[in-house]
Coordinates of C-alpha atoms in Angstrom, one line a residue:
Chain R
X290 CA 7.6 7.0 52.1
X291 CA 5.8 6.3 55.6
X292 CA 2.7 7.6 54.2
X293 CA 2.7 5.9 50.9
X294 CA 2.9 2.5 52.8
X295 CA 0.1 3.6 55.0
X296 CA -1.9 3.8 52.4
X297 CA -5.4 1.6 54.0
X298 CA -5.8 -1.8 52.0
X299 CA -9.4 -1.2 51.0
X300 CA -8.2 2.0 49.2
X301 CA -5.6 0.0 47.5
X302 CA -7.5 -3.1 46.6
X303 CA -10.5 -0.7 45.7
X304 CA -8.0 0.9 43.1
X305 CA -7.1 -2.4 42.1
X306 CA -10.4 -3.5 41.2
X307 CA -10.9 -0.6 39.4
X308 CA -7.8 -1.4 37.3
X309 CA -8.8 -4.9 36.6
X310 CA -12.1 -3.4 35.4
X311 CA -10.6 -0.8 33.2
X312 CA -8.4 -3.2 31.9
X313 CA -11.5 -6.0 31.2
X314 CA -12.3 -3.5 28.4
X315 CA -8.7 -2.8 27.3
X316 CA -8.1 -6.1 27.0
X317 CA -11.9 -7.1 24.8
X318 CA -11.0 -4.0 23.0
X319 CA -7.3 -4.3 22.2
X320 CA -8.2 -8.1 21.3
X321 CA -11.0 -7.3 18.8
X322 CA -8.0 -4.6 17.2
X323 CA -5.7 -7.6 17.2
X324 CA -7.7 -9.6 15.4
X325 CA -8.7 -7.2 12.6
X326 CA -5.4 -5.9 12.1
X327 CA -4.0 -8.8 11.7
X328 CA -6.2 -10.7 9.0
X329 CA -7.2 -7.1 7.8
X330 CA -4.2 -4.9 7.6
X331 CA -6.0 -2.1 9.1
X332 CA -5.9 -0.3 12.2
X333 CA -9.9 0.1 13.1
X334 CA -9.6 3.4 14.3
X335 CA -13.7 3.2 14.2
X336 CA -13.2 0.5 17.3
X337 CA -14.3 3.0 20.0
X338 CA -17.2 4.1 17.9
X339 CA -18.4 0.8 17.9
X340 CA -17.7 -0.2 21.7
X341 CA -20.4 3.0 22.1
X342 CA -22.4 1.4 19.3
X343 CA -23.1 -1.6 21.5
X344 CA -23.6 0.5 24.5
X345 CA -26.5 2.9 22.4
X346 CA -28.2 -0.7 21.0
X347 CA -28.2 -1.7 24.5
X348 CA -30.1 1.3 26.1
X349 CA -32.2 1.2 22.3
X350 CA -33.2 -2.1 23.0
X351 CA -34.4 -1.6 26.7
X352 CA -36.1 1.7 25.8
X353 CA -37.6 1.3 22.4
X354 CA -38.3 -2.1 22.7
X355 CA -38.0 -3.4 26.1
X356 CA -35.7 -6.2 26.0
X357 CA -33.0 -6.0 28.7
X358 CA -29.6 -6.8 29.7
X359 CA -29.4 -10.3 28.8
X360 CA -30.9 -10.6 25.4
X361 CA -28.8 -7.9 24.7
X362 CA -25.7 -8.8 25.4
X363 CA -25.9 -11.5 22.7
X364 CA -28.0 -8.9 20.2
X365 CA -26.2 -6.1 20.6
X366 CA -22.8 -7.5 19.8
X367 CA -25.0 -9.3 17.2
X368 CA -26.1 -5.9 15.1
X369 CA -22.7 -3.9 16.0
X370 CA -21.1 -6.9 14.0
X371 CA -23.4 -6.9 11.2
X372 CA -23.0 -3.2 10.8
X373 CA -19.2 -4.0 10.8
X374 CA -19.4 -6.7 8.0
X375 CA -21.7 -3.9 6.1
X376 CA -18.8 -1.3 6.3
X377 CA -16.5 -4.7 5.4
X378 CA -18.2 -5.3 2.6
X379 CA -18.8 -1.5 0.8
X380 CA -15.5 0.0 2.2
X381 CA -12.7 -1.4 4.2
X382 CA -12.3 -4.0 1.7
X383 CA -11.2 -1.7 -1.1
X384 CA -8.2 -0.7 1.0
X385 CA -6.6 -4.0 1.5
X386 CA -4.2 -3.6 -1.4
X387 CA -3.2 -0.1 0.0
X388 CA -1.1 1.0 2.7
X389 CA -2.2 1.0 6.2
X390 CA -2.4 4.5 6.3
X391 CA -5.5 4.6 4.5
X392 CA -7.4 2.1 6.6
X393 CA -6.8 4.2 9.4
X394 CA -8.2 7.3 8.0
X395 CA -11.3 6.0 6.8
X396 CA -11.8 4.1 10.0
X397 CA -10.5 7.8 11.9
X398 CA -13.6 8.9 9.2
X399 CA -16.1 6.7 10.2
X400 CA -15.5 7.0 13.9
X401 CA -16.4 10.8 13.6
X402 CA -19.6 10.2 11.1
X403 CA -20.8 7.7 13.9
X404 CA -20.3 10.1 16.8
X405 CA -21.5 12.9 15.1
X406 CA -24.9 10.8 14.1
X407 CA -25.0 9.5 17.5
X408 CA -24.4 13.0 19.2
X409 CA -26.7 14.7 16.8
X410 CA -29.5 12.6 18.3
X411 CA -28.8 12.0 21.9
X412 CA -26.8 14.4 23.0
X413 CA -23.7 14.7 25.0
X414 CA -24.9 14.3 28.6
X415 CA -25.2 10.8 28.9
X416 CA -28.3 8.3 29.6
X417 CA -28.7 6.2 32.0
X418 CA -28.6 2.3 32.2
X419 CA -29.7 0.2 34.9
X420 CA -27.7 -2.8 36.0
X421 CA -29.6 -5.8 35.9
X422 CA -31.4 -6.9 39.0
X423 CA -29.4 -10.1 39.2
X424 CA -26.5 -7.9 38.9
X425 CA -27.2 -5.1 41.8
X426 CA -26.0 -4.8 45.2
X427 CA -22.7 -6.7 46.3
X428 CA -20.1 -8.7 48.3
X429 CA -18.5 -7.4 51.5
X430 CA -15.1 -9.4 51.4
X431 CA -14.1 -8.0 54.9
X432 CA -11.5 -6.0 53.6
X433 CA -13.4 -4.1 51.0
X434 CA -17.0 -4.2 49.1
X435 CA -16.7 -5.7 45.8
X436 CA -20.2 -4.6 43.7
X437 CA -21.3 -8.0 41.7
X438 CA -21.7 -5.9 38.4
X439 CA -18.0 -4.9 38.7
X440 CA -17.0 -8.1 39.5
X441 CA -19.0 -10.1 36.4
X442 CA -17.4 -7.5 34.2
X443 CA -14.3 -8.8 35.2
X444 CA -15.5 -12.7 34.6
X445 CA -17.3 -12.0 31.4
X446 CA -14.2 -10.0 29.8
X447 CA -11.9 -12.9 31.0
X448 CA -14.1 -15.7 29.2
X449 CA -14.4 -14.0 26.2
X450 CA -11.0 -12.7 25.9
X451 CA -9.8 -16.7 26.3
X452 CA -12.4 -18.1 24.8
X453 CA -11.5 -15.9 21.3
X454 CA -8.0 -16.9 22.2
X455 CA -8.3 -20.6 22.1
X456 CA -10.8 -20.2 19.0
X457 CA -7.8 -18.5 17.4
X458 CA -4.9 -20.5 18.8
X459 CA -6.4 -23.9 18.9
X460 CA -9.2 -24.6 16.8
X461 CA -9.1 -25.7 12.6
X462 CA -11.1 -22.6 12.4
X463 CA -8.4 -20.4 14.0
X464 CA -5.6 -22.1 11.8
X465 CA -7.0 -21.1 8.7
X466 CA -7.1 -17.8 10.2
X467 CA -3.2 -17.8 11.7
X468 CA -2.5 -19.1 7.8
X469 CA -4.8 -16.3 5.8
X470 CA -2.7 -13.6 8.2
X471 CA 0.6 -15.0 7.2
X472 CA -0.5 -16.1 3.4
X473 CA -4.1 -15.2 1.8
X474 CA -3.1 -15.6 -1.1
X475 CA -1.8 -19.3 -0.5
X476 CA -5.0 -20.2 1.6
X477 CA -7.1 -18.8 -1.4
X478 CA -4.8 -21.4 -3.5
X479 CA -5.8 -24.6 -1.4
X480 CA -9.9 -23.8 -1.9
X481 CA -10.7 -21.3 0.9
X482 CA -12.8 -18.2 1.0
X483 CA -10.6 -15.6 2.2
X484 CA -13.0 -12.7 1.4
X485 CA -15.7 -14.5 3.4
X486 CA -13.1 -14.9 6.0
X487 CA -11.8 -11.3 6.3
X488 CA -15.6 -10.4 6.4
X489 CA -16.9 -12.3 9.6
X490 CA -13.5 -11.8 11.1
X491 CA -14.1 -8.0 11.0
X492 CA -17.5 -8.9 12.2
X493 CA -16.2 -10.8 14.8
X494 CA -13.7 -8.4 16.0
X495 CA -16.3 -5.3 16.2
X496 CA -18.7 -7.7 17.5
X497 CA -16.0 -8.0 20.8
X498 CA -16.3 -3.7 20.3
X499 CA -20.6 -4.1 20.9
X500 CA -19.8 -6.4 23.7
X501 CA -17.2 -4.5 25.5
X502 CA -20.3 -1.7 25.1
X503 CA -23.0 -3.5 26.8
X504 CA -20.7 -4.4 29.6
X505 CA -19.7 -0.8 29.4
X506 CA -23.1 0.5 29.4
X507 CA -24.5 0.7 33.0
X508 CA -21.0 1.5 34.9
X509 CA -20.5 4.8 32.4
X510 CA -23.7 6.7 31.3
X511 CA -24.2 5.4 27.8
X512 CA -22.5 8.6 25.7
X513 CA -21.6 9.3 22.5
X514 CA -18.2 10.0 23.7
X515 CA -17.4 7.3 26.1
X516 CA -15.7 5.6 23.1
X517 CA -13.3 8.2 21.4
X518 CA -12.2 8.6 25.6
X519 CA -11.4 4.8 25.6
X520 CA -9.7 4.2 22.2
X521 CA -6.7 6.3 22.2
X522 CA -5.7 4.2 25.4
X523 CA -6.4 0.7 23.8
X524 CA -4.4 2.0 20.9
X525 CA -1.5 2.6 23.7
X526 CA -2.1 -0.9 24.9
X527 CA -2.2 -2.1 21.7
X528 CA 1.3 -0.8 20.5
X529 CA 2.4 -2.1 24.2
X530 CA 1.2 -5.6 23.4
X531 CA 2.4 -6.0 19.8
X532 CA 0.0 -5.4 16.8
X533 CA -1.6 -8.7 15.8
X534 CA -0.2 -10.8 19.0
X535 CA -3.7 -11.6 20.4
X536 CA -2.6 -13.3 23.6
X537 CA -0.4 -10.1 24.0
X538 CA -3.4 -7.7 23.7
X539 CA -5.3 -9.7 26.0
X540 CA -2.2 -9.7 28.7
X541 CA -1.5 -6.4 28.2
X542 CA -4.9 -5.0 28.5
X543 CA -5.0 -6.0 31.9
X544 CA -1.6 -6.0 33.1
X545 CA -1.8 -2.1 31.6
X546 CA -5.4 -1.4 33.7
X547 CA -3.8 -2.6 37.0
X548 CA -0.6 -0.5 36.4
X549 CA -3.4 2.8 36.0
X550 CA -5.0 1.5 39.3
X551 CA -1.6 1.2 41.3
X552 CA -0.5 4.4 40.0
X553 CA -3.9 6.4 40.9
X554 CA -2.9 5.2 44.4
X555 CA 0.7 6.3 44.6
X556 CA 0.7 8.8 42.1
X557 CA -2.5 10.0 41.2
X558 CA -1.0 12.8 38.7
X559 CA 0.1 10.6 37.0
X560 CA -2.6 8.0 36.4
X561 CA -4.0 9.8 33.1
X562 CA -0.4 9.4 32.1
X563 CA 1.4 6.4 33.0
X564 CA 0.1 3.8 29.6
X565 CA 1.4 6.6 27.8
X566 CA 4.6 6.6 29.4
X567 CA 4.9 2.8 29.1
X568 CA 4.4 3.0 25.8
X569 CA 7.1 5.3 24.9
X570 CA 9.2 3.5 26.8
X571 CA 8.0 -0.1 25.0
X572 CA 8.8 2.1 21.5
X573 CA 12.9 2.8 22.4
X574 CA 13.5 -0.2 23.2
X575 CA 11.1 -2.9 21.7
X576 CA 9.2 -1.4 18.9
X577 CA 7.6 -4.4 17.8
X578 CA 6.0 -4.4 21.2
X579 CA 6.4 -6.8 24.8
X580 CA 4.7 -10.1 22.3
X581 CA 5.3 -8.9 19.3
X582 CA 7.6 -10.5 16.2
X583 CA 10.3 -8.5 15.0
X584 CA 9.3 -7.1 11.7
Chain S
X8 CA 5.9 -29.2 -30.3
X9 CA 2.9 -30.3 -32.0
X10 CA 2.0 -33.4 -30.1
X11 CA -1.4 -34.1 -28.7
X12 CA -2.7 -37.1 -27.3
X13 CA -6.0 -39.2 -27.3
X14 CA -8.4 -39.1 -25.2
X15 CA -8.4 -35.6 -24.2
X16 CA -5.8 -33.9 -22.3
X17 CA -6.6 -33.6 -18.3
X18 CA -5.3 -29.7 -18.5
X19 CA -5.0 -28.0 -21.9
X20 CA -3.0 -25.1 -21.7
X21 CA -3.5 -22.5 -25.4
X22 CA -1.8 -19.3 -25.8
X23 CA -1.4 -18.5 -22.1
X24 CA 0.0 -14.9 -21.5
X25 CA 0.3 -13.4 -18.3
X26 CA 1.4 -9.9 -16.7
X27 CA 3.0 -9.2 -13.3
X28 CA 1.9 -5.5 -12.8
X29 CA 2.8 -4.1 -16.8
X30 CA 5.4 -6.7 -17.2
X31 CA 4.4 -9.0 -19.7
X32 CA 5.7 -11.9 -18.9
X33 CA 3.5 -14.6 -20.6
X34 CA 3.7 -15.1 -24.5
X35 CA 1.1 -17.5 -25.5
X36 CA 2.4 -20.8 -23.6
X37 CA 0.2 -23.9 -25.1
X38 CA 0.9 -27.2 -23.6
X39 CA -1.1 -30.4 -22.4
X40 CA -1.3 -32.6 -19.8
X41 CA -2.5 -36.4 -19.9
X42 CA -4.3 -38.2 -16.9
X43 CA -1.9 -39.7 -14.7
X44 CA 1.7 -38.3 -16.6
X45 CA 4.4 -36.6 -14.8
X46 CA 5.2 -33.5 -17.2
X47 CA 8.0 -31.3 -16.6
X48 CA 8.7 -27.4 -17.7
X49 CA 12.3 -27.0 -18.1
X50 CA 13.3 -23.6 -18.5
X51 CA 16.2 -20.9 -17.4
X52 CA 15.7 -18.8 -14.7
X53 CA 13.0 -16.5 -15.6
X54 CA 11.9 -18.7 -18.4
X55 CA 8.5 -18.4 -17.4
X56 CA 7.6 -21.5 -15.7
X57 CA 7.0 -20.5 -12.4
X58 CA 4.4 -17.9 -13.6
X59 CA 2.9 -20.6 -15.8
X60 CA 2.0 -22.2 -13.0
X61 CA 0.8 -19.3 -11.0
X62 CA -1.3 -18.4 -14.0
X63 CA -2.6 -21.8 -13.9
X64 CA -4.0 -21.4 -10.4
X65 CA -5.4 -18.5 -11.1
X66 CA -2.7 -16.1 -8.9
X67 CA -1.3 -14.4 -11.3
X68 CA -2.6 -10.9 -10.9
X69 CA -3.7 -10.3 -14.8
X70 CA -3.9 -13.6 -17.5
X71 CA -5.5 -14.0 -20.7
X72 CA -6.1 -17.2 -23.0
X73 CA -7.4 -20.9 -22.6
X74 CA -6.6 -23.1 -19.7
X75 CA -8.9 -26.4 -19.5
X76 CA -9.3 -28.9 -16.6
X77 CA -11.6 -31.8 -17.4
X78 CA -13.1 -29.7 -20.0
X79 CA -13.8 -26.9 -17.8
X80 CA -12.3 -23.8 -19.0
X81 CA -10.4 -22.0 -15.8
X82 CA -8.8 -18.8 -17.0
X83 CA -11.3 -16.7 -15.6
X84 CA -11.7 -18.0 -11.7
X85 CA -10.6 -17.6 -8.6
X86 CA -7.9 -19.7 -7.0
X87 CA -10.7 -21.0 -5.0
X88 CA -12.6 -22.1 -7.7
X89 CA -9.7 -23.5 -9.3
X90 CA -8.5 -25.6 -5.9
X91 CA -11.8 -26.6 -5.8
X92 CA -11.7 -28.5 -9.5
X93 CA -9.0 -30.6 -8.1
X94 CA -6.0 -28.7 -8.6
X95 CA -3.4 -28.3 -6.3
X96 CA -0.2 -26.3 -5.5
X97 CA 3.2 -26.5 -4.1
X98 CA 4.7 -23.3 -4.5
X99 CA 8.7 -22.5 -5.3
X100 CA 8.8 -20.8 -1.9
X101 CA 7.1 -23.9 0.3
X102 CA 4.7 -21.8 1.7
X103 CA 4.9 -23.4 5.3
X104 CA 3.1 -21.5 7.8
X105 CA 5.0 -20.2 11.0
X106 CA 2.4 -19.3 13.1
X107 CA 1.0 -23.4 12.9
X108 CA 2.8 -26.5 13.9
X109 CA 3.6 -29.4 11.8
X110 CA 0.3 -30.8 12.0
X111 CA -2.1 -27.7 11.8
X112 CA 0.5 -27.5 8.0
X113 CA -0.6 -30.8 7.0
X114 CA -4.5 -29.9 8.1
X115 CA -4.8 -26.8 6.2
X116 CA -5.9 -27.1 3.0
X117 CA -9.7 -28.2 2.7
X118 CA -10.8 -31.9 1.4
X119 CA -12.3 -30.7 -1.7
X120 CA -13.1 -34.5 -3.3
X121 CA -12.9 -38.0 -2.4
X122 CA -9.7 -40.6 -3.3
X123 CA -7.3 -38.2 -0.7
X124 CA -3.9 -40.0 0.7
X125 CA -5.1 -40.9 3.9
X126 CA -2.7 -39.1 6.7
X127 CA -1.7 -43.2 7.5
X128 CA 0.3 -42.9 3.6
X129 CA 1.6 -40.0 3.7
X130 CA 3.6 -40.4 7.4
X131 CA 4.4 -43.8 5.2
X132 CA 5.7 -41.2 2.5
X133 CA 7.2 -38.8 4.8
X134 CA 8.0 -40.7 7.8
X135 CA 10.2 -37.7 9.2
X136 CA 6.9 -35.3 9.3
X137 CA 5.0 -38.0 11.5
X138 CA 8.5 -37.7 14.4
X139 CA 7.5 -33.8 13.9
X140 CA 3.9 -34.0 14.3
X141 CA 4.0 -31.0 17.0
X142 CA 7.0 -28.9 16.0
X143 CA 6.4 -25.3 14.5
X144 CA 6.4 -25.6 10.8
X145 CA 9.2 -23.3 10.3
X146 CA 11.3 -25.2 12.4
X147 CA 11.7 -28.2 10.3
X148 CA 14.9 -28.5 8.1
X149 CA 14.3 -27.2 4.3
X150 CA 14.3 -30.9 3.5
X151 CA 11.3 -31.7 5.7
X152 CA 9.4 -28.2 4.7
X153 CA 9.3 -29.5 1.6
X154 CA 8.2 -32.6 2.3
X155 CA 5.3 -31.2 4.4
X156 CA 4.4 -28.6 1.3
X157 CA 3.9 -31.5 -0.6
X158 CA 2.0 -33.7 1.9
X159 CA -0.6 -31.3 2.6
X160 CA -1.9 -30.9 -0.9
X161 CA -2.1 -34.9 -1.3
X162 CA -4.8 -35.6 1.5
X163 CA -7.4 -32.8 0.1
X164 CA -8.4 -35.0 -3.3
X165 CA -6.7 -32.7 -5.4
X166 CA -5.4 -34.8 -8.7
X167 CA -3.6 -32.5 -10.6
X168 CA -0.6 -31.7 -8.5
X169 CA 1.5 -28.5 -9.7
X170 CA 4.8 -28.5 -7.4
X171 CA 7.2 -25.8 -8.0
X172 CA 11.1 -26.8 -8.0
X173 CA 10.8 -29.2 -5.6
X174 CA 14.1 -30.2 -5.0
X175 CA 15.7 -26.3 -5.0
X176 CA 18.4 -26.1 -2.2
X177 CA 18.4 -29.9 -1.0
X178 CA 20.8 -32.1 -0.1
X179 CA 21.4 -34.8 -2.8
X180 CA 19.9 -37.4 -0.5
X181 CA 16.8 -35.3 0.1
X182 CA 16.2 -34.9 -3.9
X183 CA 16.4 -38.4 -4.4
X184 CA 13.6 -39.0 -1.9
X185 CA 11.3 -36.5 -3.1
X186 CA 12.0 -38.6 -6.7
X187 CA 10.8 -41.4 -4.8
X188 CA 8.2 -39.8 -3.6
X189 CA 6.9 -38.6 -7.5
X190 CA 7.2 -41.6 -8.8
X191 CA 4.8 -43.4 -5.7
X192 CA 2.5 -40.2 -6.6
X193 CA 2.7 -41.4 -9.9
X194 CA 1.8 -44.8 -9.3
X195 CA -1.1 -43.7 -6.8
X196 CA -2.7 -42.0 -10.0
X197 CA -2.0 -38.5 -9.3
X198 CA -1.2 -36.4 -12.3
X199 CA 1.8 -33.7 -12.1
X200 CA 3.3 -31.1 -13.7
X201 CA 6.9 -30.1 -12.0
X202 CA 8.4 -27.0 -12.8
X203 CA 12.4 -28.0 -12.4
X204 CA 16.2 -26.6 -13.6
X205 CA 17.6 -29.5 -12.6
X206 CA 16.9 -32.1 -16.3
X207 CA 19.1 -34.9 -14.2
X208 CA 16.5 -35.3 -11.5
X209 CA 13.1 -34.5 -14.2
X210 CA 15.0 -37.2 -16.6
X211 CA 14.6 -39.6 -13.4
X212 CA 10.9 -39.0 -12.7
X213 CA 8.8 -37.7 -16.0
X214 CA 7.3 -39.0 -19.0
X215 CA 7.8 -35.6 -20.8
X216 CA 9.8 -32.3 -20.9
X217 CA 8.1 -29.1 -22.1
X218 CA 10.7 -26.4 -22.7
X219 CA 10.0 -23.3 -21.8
X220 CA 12.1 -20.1 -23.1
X221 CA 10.7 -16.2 -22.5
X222 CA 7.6 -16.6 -21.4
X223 CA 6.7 -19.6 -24.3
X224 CA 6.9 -23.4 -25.1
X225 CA 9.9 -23.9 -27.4
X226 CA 9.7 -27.8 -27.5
X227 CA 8.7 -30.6 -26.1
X228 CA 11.1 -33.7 -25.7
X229 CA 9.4 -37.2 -24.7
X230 CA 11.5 -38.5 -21.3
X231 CA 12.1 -41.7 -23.9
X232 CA 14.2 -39.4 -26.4
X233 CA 15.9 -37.4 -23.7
X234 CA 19.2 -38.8 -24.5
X235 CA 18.7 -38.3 -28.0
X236 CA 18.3 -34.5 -27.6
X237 CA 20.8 -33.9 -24.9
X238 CA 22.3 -31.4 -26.7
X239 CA 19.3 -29.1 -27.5
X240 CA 18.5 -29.1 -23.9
X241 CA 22.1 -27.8 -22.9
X242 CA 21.5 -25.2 -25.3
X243 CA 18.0 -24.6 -24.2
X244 CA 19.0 -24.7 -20.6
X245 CA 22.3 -23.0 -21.1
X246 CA 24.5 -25.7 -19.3

């Protein structure tokens, strides 16, 4: 017990950090799911193929056309939701009538074509992507070294994540999207475009999947893989949170990384573990999930 | 059943038949609707008036005949489309949306045309709403859901109004408002047709009854001659 409380604060806060950043893209990841499933009905399992998407444009952009960072953290997000409103358009939106099952396997599908293309071409080992210049070096805080990058992660997840929330939660736009979740048929009935809707909203939400990516890209190599890693954990947080509750995902995204950091200090076995864990537990007792309505 | 009016009917309704799924439950319903009259359907429970409506709008999953609005045959768009002609719904179930409050409700649907009730009338129509302005829409007594179901569709510039039992599980006090409230609509120009079991309160607010019985238009009785006919409606109605 001594030695757990002895543990130096830079190795805790250092953990921490990590958590927050781990749960930055939790939290842009579980949201974009939220927001699909719930206008959509279906469970994007082609989300972490997308959030690598984003990364791959990212490192496209810089080496085959040399634009950087900036540019493509609007562009990126830009073409991964395009390419999301093309799938919309041919695929996904011949399921809506069906069970949720079959959403999830074409997405499950997709997320292996997409790999597969992706590791076909560039391989499994990873490429390398520079953070940007403004970006480099860091803060010493006197009690431990927080890297700029890291911390920006952190600040650009948390605008975006509350930014889509008060879009969703507090705009005209975002009613009519609350409404088509509870009634599309009755929205359609008072002159609105629900097919249009359900398209840019899938857009939108795989859009936050390219972003997450770009943020993602120069803290992990930019692999093929880094995405199929990631989303079996959002899903976690995302049945944690509450499927559709978007101010759930968003809380438990990052509530969820900082429970992963605190454990990899006092437990470090059970780090890979403990969302997993949670999650079971959240399933006994509150199926819906911590935010979610009772079915 | 054979009436028709000049000039033309505002929404011509000719051998309507619909389908839930393979259930036929449509058999050539043919009715009309002049500007600025409050028409009722009258009908037993799964009579078919509820689905005429649906069918109507354009939500009823598989329809086939003529439905005309202004001349502009319907049968074959979207609801969209259809909301977008100036037709608008109040459906049986209110259709208030939880996840919005009172006034997000009352924002919803889309102007689609000029000559709207500005939101000034309708808290003058439905004071209660205007106390409630912030509350979740579900939280509102059945009374005042109703009420908000039908303010919504009066500021978009919709001017055929379609409202669905509007008076189905209220308090006697609460019908007689919403009777109020037609006959104001009425007066403001709108044009309605009200889908209702209960003949006392369509005998205190229409201009015509259309009777519907399994899935068809079995007569029509002028609100003028209701008396008259009182006991072909019990039979029709089965009271």
């Amino acid at each position: 017990m001594f030695e757990l409380l002895g543990i130096p604060p830079q190795a805790l806060l250092g953990q921490l950090l990590l958590g927050l950043i781990n749960g930055s893209f939790y939290a842009v990841l579980s949201l974009g799911l939220a927001v699909i499933f719930g206008l959509l009905n279906i469970i994007n399992f082609a989300h972490g193929a997308l959030y690598m998407m984003g990364a791959f444009v990212a490192w496209m952009l810089l080496n085959y056309a040399g634009i950087g960072y900036w540019p493509a953290l609007i562009l990126a997000p830009l073409i991964v939701g395009v390419f999301g409103i093309v799938l919309e358009r041919l695929m996904l939106s011949r399921l809506y009538h069906l069970d949720h099952l079959y959403g999830l396997l074409l997405t499950f599908g997709l997320a292996l074509i997409i790999q597969g293309l992706f590791r076909n071409y560039y391989g499994i080992s990873g490429l390398p992507y520079r953070i940007p210049d403004a970006l480099s070096g860091g803060y010493n805080l006197g009690f431990m070294f927080l890297p700029k990058y890291r911390g920006w992660v952190v600040v650009a997840s948390l605008v975006v994540c509350f930014g889509t929330w008060f879009m969703i939660e507090k705009t005209r736009l975002g009613a009519y999207l609350r409404a088509a979740t509870e009634n599309p048929v009755l929205v359609g009935a008072f002159g609105v475009n629900v097919p249009l809707m359900i398209m840019l909203t899938y857009g939108f939400g795989v859009a936050l999947a390219g972003f997450a990516g770009v943020l993602a890209a120069p803290i992990y190599s930019v692999n093929p893989n880094m995405g199929a890693d990631l989303i079996i954990v959002v899903f976690a947080v995302v049945v944690i949170g509450g499927m559709g509750s978007i101010m759930g995902a968003i809380l438990t995204g990052y509530f969820l990384g900082l429970i992963e950091g605190l454990t990899r200090v006092f437990y470090p076995e059970g780090s890979a573990v403990v969302i997993f864990v949670i999650m079971a537990i959240v399933l006994l007792f509150k199926p819906e999930g911590l935010f979610g309505r009772a079915a | 059943m054979s009436e028709q009016r000049s000039p033309k009917p505002l929404l011509s309704v000719r051998n309507l038949n619909g389908w839930y799924g393979e259930s036929h439950v449509l058999h050539g319903v043919d009715f009309d609707v002049n500007e600025g009259e409050v028409v009722t359907l009258l009908g037993r429970n799964g009579a078919g008036k509820t689905s005429t409506l649906l069918a109507i709008m354009g939500i009823l999953g598989k329809r086939s005949g003529t439905v005309t609005y202004r001349g502009t045959e319907i049968i074959n768009m979207q609801p969209r489309q259809i909301a977008r002609l100036g037709i608008a719904i109040c459906p049986e179930e209110r259709g208030i949306f939880a996840s919005l409050n009172v006034d997000e409700n009352l924002m919803l649907p889309p102007r689609i045309a000029d000559g709207g009730l500005s939101l000034e009338r309708i808290f003058d129509l439905f004071p209660n709403l205007k106390e409630r302005r912030r509350s979740q829409g579900t939280k509102l007594s059945g009374g005042e859901q109703q009420m908000l179901a039908i303010a919504r569709i009066l500021r978009t510039g919709a001017h055929l109004l379609l409202l669905d039992e509007p008076t189905e599980g209220l308090a006697p006090v609460i019908v007689q408002q919403i009777g109020r409230t037609i006959a104001a609509l009425k007066k403001e120009g709108f044009t309605i047709v009200l889908v209702e079991q209960n003949f006392r309160f369509a005998a205190s607010v229409a201009d015509r009854h259309y009777v519907v019985d399994q899935g068809k238009v079995v007569d029509m009785i002028p609100n003028s001659d209701l008396d008259a006919n009182i006991d072909k409606l019990h039979a029709y109605l089965g009271v």
